[in-house]
Short mmCIF file of C-alpha atoms in Angstrom, two decimals:
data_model
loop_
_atom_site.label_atom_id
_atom_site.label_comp_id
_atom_site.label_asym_id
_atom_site.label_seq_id
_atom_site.Cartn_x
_atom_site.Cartn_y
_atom_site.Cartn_z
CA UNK A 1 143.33 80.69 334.76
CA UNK A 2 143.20 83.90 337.24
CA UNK A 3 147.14 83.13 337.35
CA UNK A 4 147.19 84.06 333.21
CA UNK A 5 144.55 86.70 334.01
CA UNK A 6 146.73 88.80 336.19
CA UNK A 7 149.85 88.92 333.88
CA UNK A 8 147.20 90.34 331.03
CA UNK A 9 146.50 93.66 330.30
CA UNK A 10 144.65 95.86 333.31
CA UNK A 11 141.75 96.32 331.20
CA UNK A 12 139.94 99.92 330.63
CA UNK A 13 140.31 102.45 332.75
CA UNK A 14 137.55 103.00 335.25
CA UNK A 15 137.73 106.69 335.37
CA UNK A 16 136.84 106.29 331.67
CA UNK A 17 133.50 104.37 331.94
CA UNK A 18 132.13 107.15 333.76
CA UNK A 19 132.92 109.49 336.68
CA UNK A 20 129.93 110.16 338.94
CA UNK A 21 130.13 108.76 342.23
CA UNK A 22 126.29 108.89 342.68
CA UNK A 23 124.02 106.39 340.59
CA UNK A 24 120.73 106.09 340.42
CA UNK A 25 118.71 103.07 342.35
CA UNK A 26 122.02 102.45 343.84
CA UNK A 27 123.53 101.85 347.22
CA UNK A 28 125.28 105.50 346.67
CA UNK A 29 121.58 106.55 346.09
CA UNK A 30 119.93 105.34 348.87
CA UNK A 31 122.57 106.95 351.66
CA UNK A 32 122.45 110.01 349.45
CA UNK A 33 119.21 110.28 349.80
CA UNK A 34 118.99 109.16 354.13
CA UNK A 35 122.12 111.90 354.48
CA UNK A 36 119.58 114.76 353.00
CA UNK A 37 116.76 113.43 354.56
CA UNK A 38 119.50 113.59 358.08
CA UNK A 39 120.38 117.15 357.56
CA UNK A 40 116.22 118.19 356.93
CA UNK A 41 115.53 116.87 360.21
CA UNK A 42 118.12 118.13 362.28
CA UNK A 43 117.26 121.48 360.96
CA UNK A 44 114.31 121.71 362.36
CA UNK A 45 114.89 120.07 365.92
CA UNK A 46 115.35 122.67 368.28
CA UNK A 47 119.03 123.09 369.12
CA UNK A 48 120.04 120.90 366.08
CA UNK A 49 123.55 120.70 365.52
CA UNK A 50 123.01 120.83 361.79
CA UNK A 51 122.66 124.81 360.68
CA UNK A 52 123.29 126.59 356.78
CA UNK A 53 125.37 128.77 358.70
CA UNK A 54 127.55 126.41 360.18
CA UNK A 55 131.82 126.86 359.21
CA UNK A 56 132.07 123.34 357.08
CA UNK A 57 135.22 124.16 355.14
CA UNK A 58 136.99 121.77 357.56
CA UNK A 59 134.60 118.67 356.36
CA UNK A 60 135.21 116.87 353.27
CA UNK A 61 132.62 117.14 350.49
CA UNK A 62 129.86 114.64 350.26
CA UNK A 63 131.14 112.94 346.98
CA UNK A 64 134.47 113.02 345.03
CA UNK A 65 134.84 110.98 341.97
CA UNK A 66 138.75 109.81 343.48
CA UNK A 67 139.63 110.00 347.10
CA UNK A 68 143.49 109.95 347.64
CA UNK A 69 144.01 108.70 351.02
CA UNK A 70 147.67 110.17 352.02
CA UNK A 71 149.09 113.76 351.48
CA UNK A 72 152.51 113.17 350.84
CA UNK A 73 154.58 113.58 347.72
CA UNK A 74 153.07 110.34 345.88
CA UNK A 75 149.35 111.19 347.21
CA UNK A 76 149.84 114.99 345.16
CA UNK A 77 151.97 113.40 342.38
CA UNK A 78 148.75 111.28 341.55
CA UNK A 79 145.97 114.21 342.23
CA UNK A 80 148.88 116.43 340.01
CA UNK A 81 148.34 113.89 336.99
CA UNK A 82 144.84 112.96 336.81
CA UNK A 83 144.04 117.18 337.00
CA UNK A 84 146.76 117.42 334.61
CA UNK A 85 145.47 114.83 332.22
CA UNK A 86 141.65 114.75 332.77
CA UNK A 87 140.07 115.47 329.05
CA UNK A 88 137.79 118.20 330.42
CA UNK A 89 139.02 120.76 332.87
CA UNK A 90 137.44 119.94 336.24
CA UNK A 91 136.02 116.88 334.90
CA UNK A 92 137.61 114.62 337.74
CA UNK A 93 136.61 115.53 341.14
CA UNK A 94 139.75 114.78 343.58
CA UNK A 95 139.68 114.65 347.72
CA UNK A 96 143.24 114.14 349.35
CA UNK A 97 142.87 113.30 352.81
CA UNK A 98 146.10 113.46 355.11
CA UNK A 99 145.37 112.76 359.11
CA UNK A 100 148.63 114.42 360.01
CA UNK A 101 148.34 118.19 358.64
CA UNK A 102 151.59 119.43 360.27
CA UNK A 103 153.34 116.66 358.31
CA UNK A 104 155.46 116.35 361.57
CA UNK A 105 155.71 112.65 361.04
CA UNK A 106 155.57 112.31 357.22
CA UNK A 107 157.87 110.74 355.64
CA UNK A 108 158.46 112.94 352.39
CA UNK A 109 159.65 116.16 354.58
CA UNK A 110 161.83 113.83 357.11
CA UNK A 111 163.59 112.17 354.33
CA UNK A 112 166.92 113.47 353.46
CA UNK A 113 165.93 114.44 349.68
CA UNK A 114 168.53 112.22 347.82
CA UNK A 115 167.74 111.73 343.93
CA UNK A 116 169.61 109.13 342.07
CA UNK A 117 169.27 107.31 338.88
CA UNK A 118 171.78 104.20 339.96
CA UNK A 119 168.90 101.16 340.83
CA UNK A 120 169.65 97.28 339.77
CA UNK A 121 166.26 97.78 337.99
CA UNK A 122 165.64 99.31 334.59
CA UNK A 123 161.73 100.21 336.16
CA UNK A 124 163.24 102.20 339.25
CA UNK A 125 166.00 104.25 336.29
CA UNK A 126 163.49 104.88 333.97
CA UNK A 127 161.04 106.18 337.23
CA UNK A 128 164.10 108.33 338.62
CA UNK A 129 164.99 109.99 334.94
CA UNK A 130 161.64 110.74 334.27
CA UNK A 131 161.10 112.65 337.74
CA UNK A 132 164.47 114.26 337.36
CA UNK A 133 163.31 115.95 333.93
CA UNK A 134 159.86 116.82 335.88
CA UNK A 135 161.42 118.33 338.41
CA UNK A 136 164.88 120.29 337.02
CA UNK A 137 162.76 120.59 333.31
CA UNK A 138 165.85 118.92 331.30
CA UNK A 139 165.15 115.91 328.95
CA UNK A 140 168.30 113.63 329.01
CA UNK A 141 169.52 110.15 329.18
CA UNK A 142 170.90 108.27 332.21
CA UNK A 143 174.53 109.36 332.28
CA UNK A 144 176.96 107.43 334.61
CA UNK A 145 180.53 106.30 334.38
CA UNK A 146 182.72 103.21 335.94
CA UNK A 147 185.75 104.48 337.37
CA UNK A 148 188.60 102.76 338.34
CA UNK A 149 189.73 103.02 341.96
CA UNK A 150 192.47 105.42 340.80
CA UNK A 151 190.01 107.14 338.87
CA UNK A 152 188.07 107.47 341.80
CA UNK A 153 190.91 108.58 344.15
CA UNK A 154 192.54 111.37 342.10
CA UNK A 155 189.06 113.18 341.29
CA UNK A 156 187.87 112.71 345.64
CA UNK A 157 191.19 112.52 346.98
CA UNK A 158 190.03 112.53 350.15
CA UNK A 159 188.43 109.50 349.61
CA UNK A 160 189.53 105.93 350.78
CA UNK A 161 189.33 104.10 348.05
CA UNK A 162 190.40 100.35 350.46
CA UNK A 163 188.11 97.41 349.61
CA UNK A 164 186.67 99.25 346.54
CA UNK A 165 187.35 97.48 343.05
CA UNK A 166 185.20 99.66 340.83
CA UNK A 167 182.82 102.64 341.20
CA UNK A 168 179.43 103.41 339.35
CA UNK A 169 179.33 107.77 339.17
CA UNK A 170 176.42 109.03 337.96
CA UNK A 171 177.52 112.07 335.47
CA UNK A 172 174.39 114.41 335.83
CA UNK A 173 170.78 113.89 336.96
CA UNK A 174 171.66 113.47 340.42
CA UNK A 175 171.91 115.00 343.80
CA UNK A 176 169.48 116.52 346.35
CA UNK A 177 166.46 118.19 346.64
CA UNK A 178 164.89 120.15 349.54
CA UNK A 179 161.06 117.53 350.29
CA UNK A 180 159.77 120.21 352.23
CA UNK A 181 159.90 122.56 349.41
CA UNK A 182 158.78 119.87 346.76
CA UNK A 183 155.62 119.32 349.39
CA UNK A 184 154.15 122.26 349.68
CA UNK A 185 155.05 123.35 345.75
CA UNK A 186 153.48 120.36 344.65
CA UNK A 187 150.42 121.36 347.20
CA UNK A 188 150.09 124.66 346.29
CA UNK A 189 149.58 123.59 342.72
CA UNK A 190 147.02 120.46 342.76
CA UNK A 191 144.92 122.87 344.95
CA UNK A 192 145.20 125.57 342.14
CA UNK A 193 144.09 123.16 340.24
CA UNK A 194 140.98 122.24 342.33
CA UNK A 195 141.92 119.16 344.31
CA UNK A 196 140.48 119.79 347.95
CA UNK A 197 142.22 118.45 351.00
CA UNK A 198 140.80 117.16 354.30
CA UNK A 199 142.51 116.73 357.51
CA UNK A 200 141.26 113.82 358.88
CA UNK A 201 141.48 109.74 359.24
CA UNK A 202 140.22 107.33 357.08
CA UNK A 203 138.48 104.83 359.45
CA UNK A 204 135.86 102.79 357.38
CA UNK A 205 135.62 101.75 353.91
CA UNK A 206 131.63 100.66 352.72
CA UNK A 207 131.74 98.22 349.70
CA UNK A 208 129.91 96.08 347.69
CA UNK A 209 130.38 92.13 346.54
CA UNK A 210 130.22 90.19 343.64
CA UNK A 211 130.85 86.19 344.04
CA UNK A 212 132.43 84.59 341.24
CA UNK A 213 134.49 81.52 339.79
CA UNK A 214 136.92 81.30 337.41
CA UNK A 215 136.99 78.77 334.94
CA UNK A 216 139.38 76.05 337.12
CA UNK A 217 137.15 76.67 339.99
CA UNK A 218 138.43 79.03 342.04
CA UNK A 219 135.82 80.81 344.23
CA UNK A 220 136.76 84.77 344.67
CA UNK A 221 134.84 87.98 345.78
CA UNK A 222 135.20 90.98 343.64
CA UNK A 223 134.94 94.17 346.07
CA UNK A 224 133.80 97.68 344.82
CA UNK A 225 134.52 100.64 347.56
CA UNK A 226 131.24 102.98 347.46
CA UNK A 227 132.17 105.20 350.48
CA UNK A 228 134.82 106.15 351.99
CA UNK A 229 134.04 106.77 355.99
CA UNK A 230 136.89 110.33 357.08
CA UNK A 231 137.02 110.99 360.97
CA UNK A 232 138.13 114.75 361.26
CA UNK A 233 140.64 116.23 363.31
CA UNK A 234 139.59 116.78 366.66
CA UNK A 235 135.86 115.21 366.67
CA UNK A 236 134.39 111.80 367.14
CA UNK A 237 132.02 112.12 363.92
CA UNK A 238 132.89 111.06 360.83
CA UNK A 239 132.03 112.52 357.23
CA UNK A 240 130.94 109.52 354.62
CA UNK A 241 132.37 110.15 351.07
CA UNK A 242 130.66 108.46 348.15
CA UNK A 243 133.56 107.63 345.50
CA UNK A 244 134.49 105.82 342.53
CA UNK A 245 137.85 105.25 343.01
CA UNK A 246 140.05 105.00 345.93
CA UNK A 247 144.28 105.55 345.91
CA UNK A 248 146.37 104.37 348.71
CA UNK A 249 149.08 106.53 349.06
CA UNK A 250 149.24 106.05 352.99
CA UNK A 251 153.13 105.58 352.58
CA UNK A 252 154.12 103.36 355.93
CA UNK A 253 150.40 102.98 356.83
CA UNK A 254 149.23 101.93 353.58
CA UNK A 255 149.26 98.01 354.80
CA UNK A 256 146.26 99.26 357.20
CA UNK A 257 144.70 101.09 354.94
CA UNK A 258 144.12 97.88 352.76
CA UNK A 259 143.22 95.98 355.63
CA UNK A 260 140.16 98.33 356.26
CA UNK A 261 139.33 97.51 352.36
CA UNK A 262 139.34 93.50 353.10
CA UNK A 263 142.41 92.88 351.20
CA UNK A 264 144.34 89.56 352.55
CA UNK A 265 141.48 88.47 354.68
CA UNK A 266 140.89 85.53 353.42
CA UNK A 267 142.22 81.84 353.15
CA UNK A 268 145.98 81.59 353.10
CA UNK A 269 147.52 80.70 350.07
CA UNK A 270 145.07 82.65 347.94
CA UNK A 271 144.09 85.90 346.41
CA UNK A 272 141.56 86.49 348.22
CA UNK A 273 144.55 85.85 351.19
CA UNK A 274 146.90 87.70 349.52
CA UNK A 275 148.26 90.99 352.09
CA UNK A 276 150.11 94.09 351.05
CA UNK A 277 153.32 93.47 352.41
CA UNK A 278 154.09 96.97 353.60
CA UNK A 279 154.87 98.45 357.03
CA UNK A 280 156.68 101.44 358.50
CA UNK A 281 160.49 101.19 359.06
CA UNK A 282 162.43 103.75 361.22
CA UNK A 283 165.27 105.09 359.61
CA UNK A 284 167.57 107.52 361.48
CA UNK A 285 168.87 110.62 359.64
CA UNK A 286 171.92 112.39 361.36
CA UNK A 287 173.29 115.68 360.89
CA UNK A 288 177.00 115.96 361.44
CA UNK A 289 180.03 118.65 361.44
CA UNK A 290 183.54 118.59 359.96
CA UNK A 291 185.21 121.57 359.03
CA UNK A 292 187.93 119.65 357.24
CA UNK A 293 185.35 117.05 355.51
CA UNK A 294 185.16 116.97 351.63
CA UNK A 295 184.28 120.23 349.54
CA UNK A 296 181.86 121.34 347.73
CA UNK A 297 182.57 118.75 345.00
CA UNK A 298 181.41 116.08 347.07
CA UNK A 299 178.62 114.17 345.30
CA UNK A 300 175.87 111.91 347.31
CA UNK A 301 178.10 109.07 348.53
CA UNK A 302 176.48 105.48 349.77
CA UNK A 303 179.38 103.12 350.30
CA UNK A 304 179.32 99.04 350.01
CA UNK A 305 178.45 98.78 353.65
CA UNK A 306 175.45 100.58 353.74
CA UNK A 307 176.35 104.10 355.26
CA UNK A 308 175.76 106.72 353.14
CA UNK A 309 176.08 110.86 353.13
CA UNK A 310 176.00 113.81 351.69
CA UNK A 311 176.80 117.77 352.06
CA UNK A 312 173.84 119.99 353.53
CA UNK A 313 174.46 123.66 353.06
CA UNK A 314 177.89 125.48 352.89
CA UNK A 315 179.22 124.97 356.36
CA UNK A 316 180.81 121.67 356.31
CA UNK A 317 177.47 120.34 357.72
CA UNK A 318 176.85 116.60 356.50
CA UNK A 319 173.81 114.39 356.32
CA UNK A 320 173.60 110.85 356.24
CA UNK A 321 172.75 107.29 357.93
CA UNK A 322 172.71 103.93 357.17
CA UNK A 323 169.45 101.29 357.47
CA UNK A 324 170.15 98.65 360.02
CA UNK A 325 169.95 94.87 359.33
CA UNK A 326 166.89 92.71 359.44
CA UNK A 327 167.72 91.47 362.96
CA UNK A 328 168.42 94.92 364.24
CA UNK A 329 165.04 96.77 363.11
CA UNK A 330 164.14 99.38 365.83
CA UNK A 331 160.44 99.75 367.19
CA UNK A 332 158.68 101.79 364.94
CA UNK A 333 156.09 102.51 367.33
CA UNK A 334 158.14 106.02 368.20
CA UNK A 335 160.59 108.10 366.23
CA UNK A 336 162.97 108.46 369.03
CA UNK A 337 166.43 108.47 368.00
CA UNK A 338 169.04 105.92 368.81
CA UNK A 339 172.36 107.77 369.26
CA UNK A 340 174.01 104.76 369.59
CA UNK A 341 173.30 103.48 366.49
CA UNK A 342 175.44 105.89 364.90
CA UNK A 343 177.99 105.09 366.80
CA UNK A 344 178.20 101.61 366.59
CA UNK A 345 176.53 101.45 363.21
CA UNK A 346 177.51 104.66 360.96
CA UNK A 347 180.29 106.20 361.81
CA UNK A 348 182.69 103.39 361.62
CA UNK A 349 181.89 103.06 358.03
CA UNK A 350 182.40 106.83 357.60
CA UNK A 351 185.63 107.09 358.78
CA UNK A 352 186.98 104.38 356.95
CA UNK A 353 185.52 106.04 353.62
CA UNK A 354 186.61 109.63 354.25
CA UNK A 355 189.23 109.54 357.09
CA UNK A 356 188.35 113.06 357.60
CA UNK A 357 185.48 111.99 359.56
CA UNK A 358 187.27 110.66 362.41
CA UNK A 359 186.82 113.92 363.82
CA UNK A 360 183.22 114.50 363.09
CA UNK A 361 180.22 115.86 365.46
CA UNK A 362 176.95 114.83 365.60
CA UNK A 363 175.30 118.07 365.97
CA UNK A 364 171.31 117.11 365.65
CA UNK A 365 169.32 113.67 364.54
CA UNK A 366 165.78 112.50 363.57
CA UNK A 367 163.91 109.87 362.57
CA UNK A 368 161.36 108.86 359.55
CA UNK A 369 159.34 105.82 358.32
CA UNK A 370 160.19 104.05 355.15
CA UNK A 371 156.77 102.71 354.12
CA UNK A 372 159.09 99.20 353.34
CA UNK A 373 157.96 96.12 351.13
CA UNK A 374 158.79 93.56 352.68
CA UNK A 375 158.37 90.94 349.64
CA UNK A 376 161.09 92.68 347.32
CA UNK A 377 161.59 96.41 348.21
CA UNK A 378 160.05 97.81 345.44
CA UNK A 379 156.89 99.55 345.33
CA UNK A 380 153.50 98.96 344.27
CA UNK A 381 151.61 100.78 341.83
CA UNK A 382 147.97 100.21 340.34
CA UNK A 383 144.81 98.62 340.80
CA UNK A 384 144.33 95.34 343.33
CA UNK A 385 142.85 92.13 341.46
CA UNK A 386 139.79 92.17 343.72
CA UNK A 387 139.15 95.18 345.33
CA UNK A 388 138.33 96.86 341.71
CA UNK A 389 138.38 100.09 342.60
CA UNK A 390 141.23 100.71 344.95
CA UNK A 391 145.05 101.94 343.35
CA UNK A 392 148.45 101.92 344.68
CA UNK A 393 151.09 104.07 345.16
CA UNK A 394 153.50 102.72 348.27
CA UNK A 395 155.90 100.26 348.86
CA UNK A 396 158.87 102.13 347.68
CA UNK A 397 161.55 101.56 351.01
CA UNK A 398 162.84 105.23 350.96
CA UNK A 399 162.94 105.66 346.95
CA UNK A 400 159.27 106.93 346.88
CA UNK A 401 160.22 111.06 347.23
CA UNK A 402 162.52 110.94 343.91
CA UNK A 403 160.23 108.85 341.81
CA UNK A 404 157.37 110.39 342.61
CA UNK A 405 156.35 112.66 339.84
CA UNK A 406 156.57 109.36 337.61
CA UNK A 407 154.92 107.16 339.66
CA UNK A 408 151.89 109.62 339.75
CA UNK A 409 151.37 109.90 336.23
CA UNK A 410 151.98 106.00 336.08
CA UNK A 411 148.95 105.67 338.50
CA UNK A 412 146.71 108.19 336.85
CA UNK A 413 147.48 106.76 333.50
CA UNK A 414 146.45 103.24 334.53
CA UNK A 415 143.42 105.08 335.96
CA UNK A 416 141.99 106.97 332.70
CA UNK A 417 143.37 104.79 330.08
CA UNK A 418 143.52 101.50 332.08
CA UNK A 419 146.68 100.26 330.68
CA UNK A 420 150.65 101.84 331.73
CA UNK A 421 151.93 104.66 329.37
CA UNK A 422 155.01 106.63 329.66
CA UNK A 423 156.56 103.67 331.60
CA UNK A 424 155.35 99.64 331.74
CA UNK A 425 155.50 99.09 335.32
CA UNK A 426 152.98 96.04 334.78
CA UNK A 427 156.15 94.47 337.33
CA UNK A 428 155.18 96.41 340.11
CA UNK A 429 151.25 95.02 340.32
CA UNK A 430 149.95 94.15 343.61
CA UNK A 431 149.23 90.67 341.76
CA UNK A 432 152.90 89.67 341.85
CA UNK A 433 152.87 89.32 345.46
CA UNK A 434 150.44 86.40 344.99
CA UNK A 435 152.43 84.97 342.22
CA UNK A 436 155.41 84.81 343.76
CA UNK A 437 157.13 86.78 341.25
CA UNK A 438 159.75 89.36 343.02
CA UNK A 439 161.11 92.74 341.19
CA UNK A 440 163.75 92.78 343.63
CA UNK A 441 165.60 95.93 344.21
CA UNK A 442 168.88 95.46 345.39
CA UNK A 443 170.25 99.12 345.55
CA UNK A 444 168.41 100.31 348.44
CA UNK A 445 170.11 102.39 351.03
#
C-alpha cells in the first residue's frame, strides 16, 4: 500500500493550504510567545544583551513562511520561482541561508560552467533546454547531429578521431557559461524581489510527530519541521526560525542536512530507514596552455574515456578534467589538488584526442564538490514521504549549475500547486530510493 502511495500524485501543494508560519494554540505559538516574553526581560536586566538599538540586520528574521537552506545556484533558482510565481506579490515570505558567504568553497562558482543538452535521459534534456531558453531567452528544440568519424575529422581536423565510431554534436544550445556571474545575477535579483539571506549554519531542526499505519500494517512517523535552529557567523548563539516549509539545497552537504531532519534513522529496509544517498565528491578542474591547441571553433569536448575540455578565453587557455573511478575517489575532507592526477589520469586521454596537447602546460588547478548520488547520479527534487514539509533540490553529480533554472521552478511548482508542471520529474522523488527504482544517468562527466 505506501509502495502504490508513493508512485501517486504528490497531493496539494502545502504553500497553498496556507502560508503563516505562526498558528494559534500551537507549538509555533507557544515559543513565539517565550521568545517575546525572552527579549522583555532582558531589556530590563541591567547590562542586558538584548537592546532596540542593537545592529540585527546580520540575524535572520523570526519567521519565514520557506527557509532555503543553501545559497547556491539551485537554492536562488527555487527562491527565483516561488517570488516569481506566488499569486500575490510578497505573499511568500523566503529566508536563504548559506554558511559560507564568500562562496570560496561552493560548488556553483568552482564548477567549470559547461551547459549541454546530450544526457541518456529525456528528464535531464528537457531540464537542460528549458534552462538554456531561461538563461540565453531563445525558445528552441534540442538540436544535435550524428556524425560520422570523417564527418567529425574534416570539420575538427585537429581532432583524433582513433577508437571513435560515431559522434553525437549538439547543433546549438550548448557551450559555457561564466557561474560566478550567473550567482550573483541570480542573487541580485531574488533579493530585489524580497528574499532575505542569512549567513549562518543550520544546526537544529524542531519538529513535530504523527504515528500512523497504513493499511498492510506498516508502522511510520510522519514529521512536520516547525523551526528551523541558524547559528550565525562568528557567534555561539543561534537564531530559531518558525517555518512552514523547508528546501534542501545544501548541494554536497545536503545528506547532513536531512540527517538533522531524522530522515533514514530508522529500521533498515524501510522508509522510515530510507537515507539520502548524497555526499560531496572532489572533482579537480585544471587550467592548461597551448598556443597551437584547437581554435576558436572548438566546441565543449568530453571524450569516451572520461576526460573532457574546453576553451577559456582567447589565449589558447583550456579548461578541463576528468572524474576518477570509484576505487580512486580522493578525500573530500580538503580541496587540495592532486597534480598527479592529471598526469596520470587526464592528460593521456588529451593527447590522444587532440595530439596538439602533447605539448600542453598546466598553468593553475582547483578543486570543487559534486554534491554526488550515489544510488543513480541523478538528482532529487521534491517533497520526502515523511518528513512533510521538507523539499529537494540536490543530487545532481556536477549537472546541477545548467539545470538549475528548471529545477527551481520544478520545486516551486510542486510547492504551490503540489503536483510537477512545466516538466514531470515524478522520476526524480526521494521515494524511488526506497523503491529501488533507479533513473540512472549514464552521461555524467
Amino acid at each position: 500500500m505506501i509502495r502504490r502511495a508513493l508512485r501517486l500524485g504528490l497531493g496539494p501543494g502545502l504553500l497553498g493550504r496556507g502560508l503563516g508560519a505562526h498558528r494559534e494554540g500551537s507549538t509555533l505559538d507557544w515559543h513565539g510567545k517565550v521568545s517575546e516574553i525572552k527579549k522583555k526581560i532582558q531589556s530590563v536586566l541591567p547590562g542586558g544583551a538584548w537592546s532596540p538599538l542593537c545592529d540585527t540586520s546580520h540575524l535572520p528574521p523570526e519567521h519565514s513562511d520557506v527557509v532555503i537552506v543553501g545559497g547556491g545556484v539551485l537554492g536562488l533558482s527555487v527562491a527565483y520561482w516561488l517570488k516569481r510565481l506566488e499569486k500575490r506579490q510578497g505573499a511568500i515570505r523566503v529566508l536563504v541561508v548559506e554558511r559560507d558567504h564568500t562562496y570560496s568553497q561552493a560548488s556553483t562558482v568552482l564548477s567549470v560552467g559547461g551547459i549541454r543538452q546530450q544526457f541518456s535521459l529525456p528528464e535531464n534534456i528537457q531540464l537542460s533546454l528549458f534552462s538554456v531558453e531561461f538563461l540565453r531567452n531563445i525558445n528552441q528544440g534540442a538540436k544535435v547531429c550524428l556524425m560520422s568519424p570523417e564527418q567529425l575529422r574534416k570539420k575538427f581536423p585537429w581532432m583524433n578521431m582513433e577508437g571513435v565510431a560515431l559522434a553525437s554534436y549538439g547543433l546549438e544550445n550548448e557551450g559555457w557559461f561564466d557561474p560566478w556571474c550567473l550567482l550573483q545575477g541570480l542573487r541580485r535579483k531574488v533579493q530585489s524581489m524580497g528574499v532575505l539571506f542569512c549567513h549562518g549554519e543550520v544546526t537544529r531542526f524542531v519538529s513535530s510527530s504523527n504515528h500512523m499505519e497504513t493499511a498492510i500494517g506498516e508502522k511510520v512517523t510522519l514529521k512536520r519541521i516547525h523551526e528551523v535552529h541558524v547559528k550565525v557567523d562568528h557567534s555561539q548563539e543561534y537564531q530559531p526560525v518558525e517555518c512552514s516549509i523547508v528546501v534542501n539545497a545544501a548541494g554536497a552537504w545536503s545528506g547532513r542536512i536531512a540527517e538533522l531532519a531524522g530522515i533514514g534513522k530508522g529500521p533498515s529496509g524501510t522508509l522510515q530507514g530510507t537515507k539520502l544517498p548524497v555526499e560531496p565528491r572532489k572533482r579537480y578542474v585544471y587550467l592548461w596552455h597551448c598556443p597551437q591547441g584547437p581554435g576558436l571553433e572548438a566546441p565543449l569536448v568530453a571524450d569516451p574515456s572520461g576526460a573532457y575540455f574546453r576553451r577559456e578565453g582567447l589565449g589558447n587557455n583550456y579548461l578541463g578534467g576528468c572524474s576518477p573511478a570509484e576505487e580512486e575517489e580522493p578525500d573530500p575532507g580538503n580541496l587540495e589538488v592532486d597534480h598527479d592526477f592529471f598526469q596520470e589520469k587526464v592528460w593521456p586521454h588529451l593527447a590522444q584526442r587532440v595530439p596538439a596537447f602533447e605539448t600542453l602546460k598546466v598553468r593553475r588547478a582547483w578543486a570543487g564538490y559534486y554534491d554526488y548520488n550515489t544510488f543513480d547520479q541523478n538528482g532529487v527534487v521534491g517533497p520526502h514521504p515523511l518528513v512533510v514539509n521538507m523539499y529537494f533540490a540536490t543530487g545532481f553529480s556536477g549537472h546541477g549549475l545548467q539545470q538549475a533554472p528548471a529545477v527551481g521552478r520544478a520545486v516551486a511548482e510542486v510547492m504551490l500547486e503540489g503536483h510537477f508542471q512545466t516538466i514531470n520529474l515524478s522520476p526524480f522523488l526521494f521515494s524511488r530510493f526506497y523503491l529501488g527504482e533507479k533513473a540512472q544517468e549514464h552521461c555524467i562527466i
